[in-house]
Amino acid sequence: MRKIDIFDTTFRDSAHTLRKTPLRTDELAPLAELMDAVGFPAAEVWGGATFSTCLRQLNEDPWDRLKLLTQKLKRTPLKMLVR
């Protein structure tokens, strides 16, 4: 039987939350620590509109966001969506 891996997209897709507002980096920080403990094969943290959402909507540095997620997701490899 083939193994199926499930990858988390919460961090990249946070711009599409039910509240219709992207999650700020400080909102993702505690979530990242919890998600790291889950044991996903990888977390998709970059790609799509992540960069422009940080700059245009959140007034945040997208590189700081990536650094923080790198620090918080110590056991979970990071992935990027490339279109």
Short mmCIF file of N, CA and C in Angstrom, two decimals:
data_model
loop_
_atom_site.label_atom_id
_atom_site.label_comp_id
_atom_site.label_asym_id
_atom_site.label_seq_id
_atom_site.Cartn_x
_atom_site.Cartn_y
_atom_site.Cartn_z
N MET A 1 0.83 -1.16 0.00
CA MET A 1 0.00 0.00 0.00
C MET A 1 0.89 1.25 0.00
N ARG A 2 0.49 2.24 -0.78
CA ARG A 2 1.26 3.48 -0.88
C ARG A 2 1.00 4.36 0.34
N LYS A 3 2.02 5.07 0.75
CA LYS A 3 1.92 6.00 1.87
C LYS A 3 1.40 7.35 1.36
N ILE A 4 0.49 7.94 2.08
CA ILE A 4 -0.03 9.26 1.73
C ILE A 4 0.47 10.26 2.76
N ASP A 5 1.16 11.29 2.29
CA ASP A 5 1.63 12.35 3.18
C ASP A 5 0.65 13.51 3.15
N ILE A 6 0.39 14.07 4.29
CA ILE A 6 -0.49 15.24 4.39
C ILE A 6 0.37 16.41 4.85
N PHE A 7 0.40 17.46 4.04
CA PHE A 7 1.19 18.64 4.34
C PHE A 7 0.27 19.76 4.82
N ASP A 8 0.73 20.50 5.81
CA ASP A 8 -0.05 21.61 6.34
C ASP A 8 0.16 22.86 5.49
N THR A 9 -0.92 23.57 5.20
CA THR A 9 -0.83 24.81 4.41
C THR A 9 -1.33 26.01 5.20
N THR A 10 -1.50 25.86 6.49
CA THR A 10 -2.06 26.93 7.33
C THR A 10 -1.28 28.23 7.20
N PHE A 11 0.04 28.16 7.21
CA PHE A 11 0.86 29.37 7.23
C PHE A 11 0.82 30.11 5.90
N ARG A 12 0.80 29.37 4.82
CA ARG A 12 0.73 30.02 3.51
C ARG A 12 -0.68 30.50 3.21
N ASP A 13 -1.65 29.74 3.63
CA ASP A 13 -3.04 30.02 3.28
C ASP A 13 -3.76 30.89 4.30
N SER A 14 -3.04 31.42 5.26
CA SER A 14 -3.70 32.17 6.33
C SER A 14 -4.41 33.42 5.84
N ALA A 15 -4.13 33.84 4.63
CA ALA A 15 -4.83 35.01 4.07
C ALA A 15 -6.28 34.68 3.75
N HIS A 16 -6.63 33.42 3.74
CA HIS A 16 -7.99 33.01 3.38
C HIS A 16 -8.74 32.46 4.59
N THR A 17 -8.55 33.07 5.73
CA THR A 17 -9.22 32.61 6.94
C THR A 17 -10.70 32.98 6.91
N LEU A 18 -11.44 32.40 7.80
CA LEU A 18 -12.88 32.68 7.87
C LEU A 18 -13.16 34.14 8.21
N ARG A 19 -12.23 34.79 8.87
CA ARG A 19 -12.47 36.19 9.24
C ARG A 19 -12.13 37.15 8.10
N LYS A 20 -11.71 36.63 6.96
CA LYS A 20 -11.44 37.40 5.74
C LYS A 20 -10.26 38.37 5.88
N THR A 21 -9.44 38.16 6.87
CA THR A 21 -8.27 39.00 7.09
C THR A 21 -7.07 38.09 7.28
N PRO A 22 -5.94 38.39 6.66
CA PRO A 22 -4.77 37.52 6.84
C PRO A 22 -4.28 37.52 8.29
N LEU A 23 -3.73 36.41 8.70
CA LEU A 23 -3.16 36.32 10.04
C LEU A 23 -1.82 37.05 10.07
N ARG A 24 -1.64 37.87 11.10
CA ARG A 24 -0.37 38.58 11.27
C ARG A 24 0.69 37.60 11.77
N THR A 25 1.93 37.97 11.61
CA THR A 25 3.04 37.12 12.04
C THR A 25 2.95 36.82 13.53
N ASP A 26 2.60 37.80 14.35
CA ASP A 26 2.51 37.55 15.79
C ASP A 26 1.37 36.59 16.13
N GLU A 27 0.39 36.46 15.27
CA GLU A 27 -0.68 35.49 15.48
C GLU A 27 -0.23 34.08 15.06
N LEU A 28 0.68 34.01 14.10
CA LEU A 28 1.16 32.71 13.63
C LEU A 28 2.21 32.10 14.57
N ALA A 29 2.92 32.93 15.31
CA ALA A 29 4.03 32.44 16.15
C ALA A 29 3.60 31.34 17.13
N PRO A 30 2.58 31.55 17.96
CA PRO A 30 2.20 30.47 18.89
C PRO A 30 1.64 29.25 18.16
N LEU A 31 0.98 29.49 17.05
CA LEU A 31 0.45 28.38 16.25
C LEU A 31 1.59 27.53 15.69
N ALA A 32 2.67 28.17 15.27
CA ALA A 32 3.80 27.45 14.69
C ALA A 32 4.41 26.47 15.69
N GLU A 33 4.52 26.89 16.93
CA GLU A 33 5.08 25.99 17.95
C GLU A 33 4.20 24.77 18.16
N LEU A 34 2.90 24.98 18.17
CA LEU A 34 1.98 23.85 18.33
C LEU A 34 2.00 22.93 17.11
N MET A 35 2.02 23.53 15.92
CA MET A 35 2.01 22.73 14.68
C MET A 35 3.30 21.93 14.53
N ASP A 36 4.40 22.45 15.06
CA ASP A 36 5.67 21.74 14.97
C ASP A 36 5.60 20.41 15.72
N ALA A 37 4.82 20.37 16.76
CA ALA A 37 4.69 19.15 17.57
C ALA A 37 3.81 18.09 16.92
N VAL A 38 3.02 18.48 15.92
CA VAL A 38 2.08 17.54 15.28
C VAL A 38 2.81 16.44 14.52
N GLY A 39 3.89 16.80 13.83
CA GLY A 39 4.64 15.80 13.09
C GLY A 39 4.33 15.73 11.60
N PHE A 40 3.87 16.83 11.02
CA PHE A 40 3.64 16.86 9.57
C PHE A 40 4.96 16.62 8.84
N PRO A 41 4.91 15.98 7.64
CA PRO A 41 6.12 15.79 6.85
C PRO A 41 6.72 17.13 6.42
N ALA A 42 5.90 18.17 6.29
CA ALA A 42 6.37 19.51 5.93
C ALA A 42 5.22 20.49 6.12
N ALA A 43 5.58 21.77 6.25
CA ALA A 43 4.59 22.84 6.34
C ALA A 43 4.85 23.81 5.19
N GLU A 44 3.83 24.12 4.46
CA GLU A 44 3.95 25.06 3.35
C GLU A 44 3.81 26.47 3.93
N VAL A 45 4.88 27.25 3.89
CA VAL A 45 4.90 28.55 4.55
C VAL A 45 5.08 29.73 3.60
N TRP A 46 5.32 29.45 2.34
CA TRP A 46 5.67 30.53 1.41
C TRP A 46 5.08 30.25 0.05
N GLY A 47 4.78 31.28 -0.69
CA GLY A 47 4.28 31.12 -2.05
C GLY A 47 2.91 31.74 -2.22
N GLY A 48 2.43 31.73 -3.43
CA GLY A 48 1.15 32.36 -3.69
C GLY A 48 1.26 33.86 -3.43
N ALA A 49 0.39 34.36 -2.59
CA ALA A 49 0.35 35.80 -2.30
C ALA A 49 1.00 36.14 -0.97
N THR A 50 1.77 35.22 -0.40
CA THR A 50 2.36 35.45 0.93
C THR A 50 3.17 36.74 0.98
N PHE A 51 4.04 36.94 0.03
CA PHE A 51 4.94 38.09 0.02
C PHE A 51 4.15 39.40 -0.08
N SER A 52 3.26 39.49 -1.07
CA SER A 52 2.50 40.73 -1.26
C SER A 52 1.51 40.98 -0.14
N THR A 53 0.94 39.93 0.45
CA THR A 53 0.02 40.10 1.57
C THR A 53 0.74 40.72 2.76
N CYS A 54 1.95 40.26 3.04
CA CYS A 54 2.73 40.84 4.13
C CYS A 54 2.97 42.33 3.89
N LEU A 55 3.36 42.67 2.69
CA LEU A 55 3.69 44.06 2.38
C LEU A 55 2.46 44.94 2.27
N ARG A 56 1.48 44.52 1.50
CA ARG A 56 0.34 45.39 1.18
C ARG A 56 -0.74 45.44 2.26
N GLN A 57 -1.06 44.30 2.84
CA GLN A 57 -2.18 44.27 3.78
C GLN A 57 -1.75 44.34 5.25
N LEU A 58 -0.63 43.71 5.56
CA LEU A 58 -0.23 43.61 6.96
C LEU A 58 0.84 44.62 7.37
N ASN A 59 1.46 45.25 6.38
CA ASN A 59 2.55 46.19 6.65
C ASN A 59 3.67 45.52 7.47
N GLU A 60 4.01 44.30 7.06
CA GLU A 60 5.04 43.50 7.73
C GLU A 60 6.15 43.16 6.75
N ASP A 61 7.30 42.84 7.29
CA ASP A 61 8.43 42.39 6.48
C ASP A 61 8.26 40.89 6.22
N PRO A 62 8.07 40.47 4.98
CA PRO A 62 7.88 39.04 4.71
C PRO A 62 9.09 38.19 5.08
N TRP A 63 10.27 38.78 5.04
CA TRP A 63 11.48 38.03 5.41
C TRP A 63 11.52 37.78 6.91
N ASP A 64 11.02 38.73 7.70
CA ASP A 64 10.94 38.51 9.15
C ASP A 64 9.96 37.38 9.46
N ARG A 65 8.88 37.33 8.72
CA ARG A 65 7.89 36.26 8.89
C ARG A 65 8.52 34.91 8.61
N LEU A 66 9.26 34.81 7.54
CA LEU A 66 9.91 33.55 7.18
C LEU A 66 10.96 33.16 8.23
N LYS A 67 11.71 34.13 8.73
CA LYS A 67 12.70 33.86 9.78
C LYS A 67 12.03 33.31 11.03
N LEU A 68 10.93 33.95 11.43
CA LEU A 68 10.23 33.51 12.63
C LEU A 68 9.71 32.08 12.46
N LEU A 69 9.10 31.79 11.33
CA LEU A 69 8.58 30.43 11.10
C LEU A 69 9.71 29.42 11.06
N THR A 70 10.85 29.81 10.53
CA THR A 70 12.02 28.92 10.51
C THR A 70 12.47 28.60 11.93
N GLN A 71 12.42 29.59 12.80
CA GLN A 71 12.83 29.40 14.20
C GLN A 71 11.82 28.55 14.97
N LYS A 72 10.54 28.76 14.72
CA LYS A 72 9.49 28.06 15.47
C LYS A 72 9.26 26.64 14.98
N LEU A 73 9.43 26.40 13.68
CA LEU A 73 9.22 25.06 13.12
C LEU A 73 10.57 24.34 13.05
N LYS A 74 11.03 23.88 14.19
CA LYS A 74 12.37 23.28 14.29
C LYS A 74 12.43 21.86 13.73
N ARG A 75 11.35 21.10 13.89
CA ARG A 75 11.35 19.71 13.43
C ARG A 75 10.65 19.53 12.10
N THR A 76 9.87 20.52 11.69
CA THR A 76 9.07 20.39 10.48
C THR A 76 9.75 21.08 9.31
N PRO A 77 10.05 20.35 8.24
CA PRO A 77 10.64 21.00 7.05
C PRO A 77 9.65 22.00 6.45
N LEU A 78 10.18 23.05 5.85
CA LEU A 78 9.36 24.07 5.23
C LEU A 78 9.26 23.84 3.72
N LYS A 79 8.08 24.15 3.18
CA LYS A 79 7.83 24.02 1.75
C LYS A 79 7.39 25.35 1.19
N MET A 80 7.50 25.46 -0.13
CA MET A 80 7.07 26.67 -0.83
C MET A 80 6.19 26.27 -2.00
N LEU A 81 5.13 27.03 -2.22
CA LEU A 81 4.28 26.84 -3.38
C LEU A 81 4.88 27.63 -4.52
N VAL A 82 5.15 26.96 -5.63
CA VAL A 82 5.69 27.63 -6.81
C VAL A 82 4.68 27.46 -7.93
N ARG A 83 4.27 28.57 -8.49
CA ARG A 83 3.27 28.51 -9.58
C ARG A 83 3.95 28.55 -10.92
#
